[in-house]
Amino acid sequence: MDYKSAVAAAVASVGCGLSMEELSALIVVPKDSKNGDYSLPCFRFAKISGKSPVAVAQELKDKIALPEGIEKVESLAGYLNFYTDKKVFVKTALEKVLEKKQDYGKSDIGKGKTVCIDYSSVNIAKPFHIGHLSSTAIGGALYRIFGFLGYTAVGINHLGDWGTQFGKMLAAYKLWGDAEKVEKGGVAALLELYVRFHKEAENNPELDDLARSWFKKIEDFDEEATTLFNKFKELTLAEAFKVYDRLRIKFDSYAGESFYNDKLDAVVNELEAKGLLRESEGAKVVDLEAYNMPPCIIVKSDGASLYSTRDIAAALYRKKTYDFDKCLYVVAYQQNLHFKQWFKVIELMGYPWAKDLEHIAFGMVSLPDGAIKSRAGNVVFLEDVLNRAVEKSLQVITEKSPDLENKKEIAEQVGVGAVIFSVLYNNRIKDIVFNYDKVLNFDGETGPYVQYTHARCCSVLAKGTLGREKDFSALDNEESVEVVKLLDTFPDAVREAADKREPCVLSRHIVELAKAYNKFYLAHRIINAPEGAKNVRLMLTSAVRQVIKNGLTLLGMGAPEKM
Ligand code: ARG
C-alpha cells in the first residue's frame, strides 16, 4: 500500500491548486506519530489562496474523503495530519514480508545497469592487515546491496602486485630466504625478510642495486624471478582467501596492477596525442595546477610507470570491458588526492564517464595500543583479529548458554560478524578505535546484539505454532506498530544504503529493528496470549526474524538460530 500517493490523491481530488506529484513531494512523515503518520503542511496553499494555513488546513479536512487505510485526518497548526488504520497497516506490511521472505527488500531498480566495485585490493607479500578490513567489509556489503537491487555488480580485487618493492622482496629471499620457512610462515615470513632487507640496506646501499636488478628481472619476465614472484603471489592469495571465506567475500575479477603492464603504453600515447603530457625534471606529468592540485605523474624519469598510470589504464579497461554506469573505489581517505588527480586526468582526456568514477573513502581503524601482539613487525593481521574475536565470543557463549551445541561454529559467526558489524555501523568517513569488548557486547549496538535478537525470534517461533485465527487489534499498540514501521521501511533503507554508498544506513536500521522488537517482546505476551493475539504476534516475530536475516546477509554476516 502506498499511503503517500493515496493521501496525495485524496487531497488533489478536492481541488487545492497543486498536482498529485507536487503534493506527494510535500507530504512528510512526522517524527512523533502523535502528529499523524503522514502530514501535509498547508503553507503553500495558504500562499496560493491568500488564507491562513490554519484556515486552509481546516477547510481541506472538512472536504476530504478518507482514502482506504486512513482512519482519520486532523488539522493542527496549519498541518493536515493523516492517521493510518493500524490494523490494516500492520496486516498488509507483515503479509508482504512473509510472502517475499528472503527477497523482501529486493528490487529491480538497477536492472540493466552495471556497477564496478573495486574493494579490498590487498597487496602481494604484504599482510592482509586491519587497514584492509573496512575496504573489504564496506565493499563487500555494497557489492551485495547493489546486486540485491538488480544491478550487475562487478567485484574487483585490484591486487597490489607490481612495484619496485618486489625487487627488494626477491633480493631478500635470495639472500636469506628458505623455501620451507616461507612455505610454512606465509606472508609473515615474507614480511620478516622484507623488514630485514630494509634494516640491512640502511648500512649497505649495494643491496638497493641488487633489488633494482631483481625488479628488472621481473619486468623482463626472467624465468626464476617470475616463478618466485608467482609463488609469493599464490602464497599471499591463499592466505587472503582464508580471510575472504570467513568474511563471506567474493570477487569477479582479480585483475591487479600487473594486469595493466601491457596497457600502459597506450595510456601514455593517448595522453601525448591529446596534448596533456608535460616534461618535468625528466618525468612525464599531467599538469593540474588549474585545479589546485599537484601534477599527476604518469611516467617517472627512469621510465617506470606509477600507481596512477595503472589506475587510469584500469579505468579505461573497465569501461571497455564492463561498460559500467558507476565505478566505485572503496579506498581509505588517505588516497583522496590520488583519486581526485587521476579522475581529473580521465576528464581532461575527454571521457564524459569521468563523472561516474567515485572514490568511496573511509576512515582509519586502529586498535588500542598493545591490544594484540602481531606475528611480525608492527602490523596487525586481520586474521589474528578475527581469531581473537571468535575466541572471546566463544567465552561469552559458553558462559551464557553452556548447553548449546556447535558452540564453535556459532562463535565463528558471532566473532567474525562482530568485527564486520563494527566497521559497518558508522558513517564510512569516521575513524574508529576497535575494541573487542565493545564490539562483542551482546547488549550494545553491535552485531552480536542483532544476531541475538534473531536467535530470540527463532526460539519464540520454535515454541509456538501459527494458527489460522488472527486478531490484528492485538498489534494495535505503540510497541508493535513501531516494529512494523521498521519492517515496512526496510526496503527504503536498502535503497538508501546504495544511494549513499553507506552500509551503515542498513546496519543502523536493523539495530533499530532489534531494539524495537526487544521492547515489544518485553511488553507483550506471545505464546501465552489468547489464540488470535498469539498468532499475529508470532507473525510479527517471524517477519522480524526474516528482515534481520536479510539485513545481516547483505552485510555479510551469519544469522545463527541459537546463541
Ligand atoms: N592496494 C592498494 C592499497 O592497499 C589499494 C588499491 C585500491 N584500488 C585502486 N584501484 N587504486 O593501498
Short mmCIF file of N, CA and C in Angstrom, two decimals, residues 414 417-418 421 425 439-458 490 506-515 517-518 544-545 547-553 555 557-561 563:
data_model
loop_
_atom_site.label_atom_id
_atom_site.label_comp_id
_atom_site.label_asym_id
_atom_site.label_seq_id
_atom_site.Cartn_x
_atom_site.Cartn_y
_atom_site.Cartn_z
N VAL A 414 29.52 -15.28 15.27
CA VAL A 414 29.34 -14.11 16.14
C VAL A 414 30.61 -13.26 16.18
N GLY A 417 31.25 -11.82 12.71
CA GLY A 417 30.17 -10.86 12.48
C GLY A 417 30.37 -9.58 13.27
N ALA A 418 30.84 -9.72 14.49
CA ALA A 418 31.04 -8.54 15.34
C ALA A 418 32.08 -7.60 14.73
N PHE A 421 30.51 -6.00 11.62
CA PHE A 421 29.48 -5.02 12.00
C PHE A 421 30.11 -3.73 12.54
N TYR A 425 28.97 0.00 11.08
CA TYR A 425 27.95 0.65 11.90
C TYR A 425 28.04 2.17 11.89
N VAL A 439 32.73 -4.30 20.75
CA VAL A 439 32.07 -4.87 19.56
C VAL A 439 31.39 -6.21 19.88
N LEU A 440 31.83 -6.84 20.98
CA LEU A 440 31.23 -8.14 21.33
C LEU A 440 30.15 -8.02 22.39
N ASN A 441 29.84 -6.81 22.79
CA ASN A 441 28.82 -6.62 23.81
C ASN A 441 27.43 -7.04 23.28
N PHE A 442 26.84 -8.02 23.93
CA PHE A 442 25.55 -8.53 23.46
C PHE A 442 24.41 -7.53 23.69
N ASP A 443 24.66 -6.51 24.50
CA ASP A 443 23.59 -5.54 24.78
C ASP A 443 23.83 -4.19 24.14
N GLY A 444 24.89 -4.06 23.38
CA GLY A 444 25.17 -2.75 22.78
C GLY A 444 24.59 -2.65 21.38
N GLU A 445 25.00 -1.63 20.67
CA GLU A 445 24.55 -1.52 19.28
C GLU A 445 25.57 -2.26 18.44
N THR A 446 25.50 -3.57 18.52
CA THR A 446 26.55 -4.41 17.95
C THR A 446 25.98 -5.52 17.07
N GLY A 447 26.87 -6.18 16.36
CA GLY A 447 26.50 -7.35 15.58
C GLY A 447 25.89 -8.44 16.46
N PRO A 448 26.58 -8.81 17.55
CA PRO A 448 26.03 -9.87 18.41
C PRO A 448 24.63 -9.53 18.94
N TYR A 449 24.38 -8.26 19.21
CA TYR A 449 23.05 -7.87 19.71
C TYR A 449 21.98 -8.17 18.66
N VAL A 450 22.29 -7.84 17.42
CA VAL A 450 21.33 -8.08 16.33
C VAL A 450 21.16 -9.59 16.13
N GLN A 451 22.29 -10.30 16.11
CA GLN A 451 22.23 -11.76 15.95
C GLN A 451 21.45 -12.40 17.10
N TYR A 452 21.66 -11.87 18.29
CA TYR A 452 20.98 -12.41 19.46
C TYR A 452 19.47 -12.22 19.34
N THR A 453 19.07 -11.07 18.82
CA THR A 453 17.65 -10.81 18.64
C THR A 453 17.07 -11.77 17.60
N HIS A 454 17.85 -12.03 16.57
CA HIS A 454 17.42 -13.00 15.56
C HIS A 454 17.22 -14.38 16.21
N ALA A 455 18.18 -14.78 17.03
CA ALA A 455 18.07 -16.07 17.71
C ALA A 455 16.86 -16.08 18.66
N ARG A 456 16.61 -14.95 19.29
CA ARG A 456 15.44 -14.84 20.19
C ARG A 456 14.16 -15.09 19.38
N CYS A 457 14.07 -14.48 18.21
CA CYS A 457 12.90 -14.69 17.35
C CYS A 457 12.77 -16.17 17.01
N CYS A 458 13.89 -16.79 16.65
CA CYS A 458 13.85 -18.22 16.29
C CYS A 458 13.35 -19.04 17.47
N PHE A 490 12.21 -1.15 5.64
CA PHE A 490 13.48 -1.84 5.36
C PHE A 490 13.91 -1.70 3.89
N LEU A 506 21.87 0.63 6.57
CA LEU A 506 21.27 -0.68 6.76
C LEU A 506 21.56 -1.24 8.15
N SER A 507 22.81 -1.15 8.59
CA SER A 507 23.15 -1.73 9.89
C SER A 507 22.38 -1.00 11.00
N ARG A 508 22.25 0.31 10.85
CA ARG A 508 21.50 1.07 11.87
C ARG A 508 20.03 0.70 11.84
N HIS A 509 19.53 0.47 10.66
CA HIS A 509 18.12 0.11 10.56
C HIS A 509 17.85 -1.21 11.28
N ILE A 510 18.73 -2.18 11.10
CA ILE A 510 18.45 -3.45 11.76
C ILE A 510 18.71 -3.39 13.27
N VAL A 511 19.59 -2.51 13.69
CA VAL A 511 19.75 -2.33 15.14
C VAL A 511 18.46 -1.73 15.71
N GLU A 512 17.90 -0.73 15.01
CA GLU A 512 16.64 -0.13 15.48
C GLU A 512 15.53 -1.17 15.51
N LEU A 513 15.52 -2.01 14.50
CA LEU A 513 14.50 -3.06 14.45
C LEU A 513 14.66 -4.02 15.62
N ALA A 514 15.90 -4.41 15.90
CA ALA A 514 16.16 -5.33 17.01
C ALA A 514 15.74 -4.68 18.33
N LYS A 515 16.06 -3.41 18.50
CA LYS A 515 15.67 -2.71 19.73
C LYS A 515 14.16 -2.69 19.86
N TYR A 517 11.97 -4.65 18.51
CA TYR A 517 11.41 -5.97 18.78
C TYR A 517 11.59 -6.36 20.25
N ASN A 518 12.76 -6.09 20.78
CA ASN A 518 13.00 -6.45 22.18
C ASN A 518 12.08 -5.70 23.12
N VAL A 544 10.14 -10.24 11.72
CA VAL A 544 11.36 -9.63 12.25
C VAL A 544 12.55 -10.56 12.00
N ARG A 545 12.35 -11.84 12.28
CA ARG A 545 13.42 -12.81 12.04
C ARG A 545 13.89 -12.72 10.59
N VAL A 547 13.54 -10.26 8.34
CA VAL A 547 14.16 -9.00 7.93
C VAL A 547 15.55 -8.84 8.54
N ILE A 548 15.70 -9.26 9.79
CA ILE A 548 17.05 -9.21 10.37
C ILE A 548 17.99 -10.10 9.57
N LYS A 549 17.49 -11.27 9.21
CA LYS A 549 18.34 -12.18 8.45
C LYS A 549 18.71 -11.57 7.09
N ASN A 550 17.73 -10.99 6.43
CA ASN A 550 18.03 -10.36 5.13
C ASN A 550 19.08 -9.27 5.30
N GLY A 551 18.93 -8.50 6.36
CA GLY A 551 19.88 -7.41 6.60
C GLY A 551 21.27 -7.95 6.89
N LEU A 552 21.35 -8.93 7.78
CA LEU A 552 22.66 -9.49 8.13
C LEU A 552 23.33 -10.10 6.90
N THR A 553 22.54 -10.79 6.09
CA THR A 553 23.09 -11.41 4.90
C THR A 553 23.70 -10.35 3.98
N LEU A 555 24.89 -7.57 4.81
CA LEU A 555 26.11 -7.02 5.42
C LEU A 555 27.25 -8.04 5.42
N MET A 557 27.06 -11.12 7.12
CA MET A 557 27.15 -11.80 8.41
C MET A 557 26.22 -13.01 8.49
N GLY A 558 26.58 -13.92 9.36
CA GLY A 558 25.74 -15.07 9.60
C GLY A 558 24.62 -14.72 10.58
N ALA A 559 23.54 -15.51 10.51
CA ALA A 559 22.42 -15.30 11.44
C ALA A 559 22.12 -16.61 12.14
N PRO A 560 22.89 -16.93 13.21
CA PRO A 560 22.67 -18.20 13.90
C PRO A 560 21.26 -18.27 14.51
N GLU A 561 20.71 -19.49 14.55
CA GLU A 561 19.36 -19.64 15.09
C GLU A 561 19.35 -19.80 16.60
N MET A 563 21.92 -18.99 20.14
CA MET A 563 23.17 -18.36 20.59
C MET A 563 23.38 -18.61 22.07
#
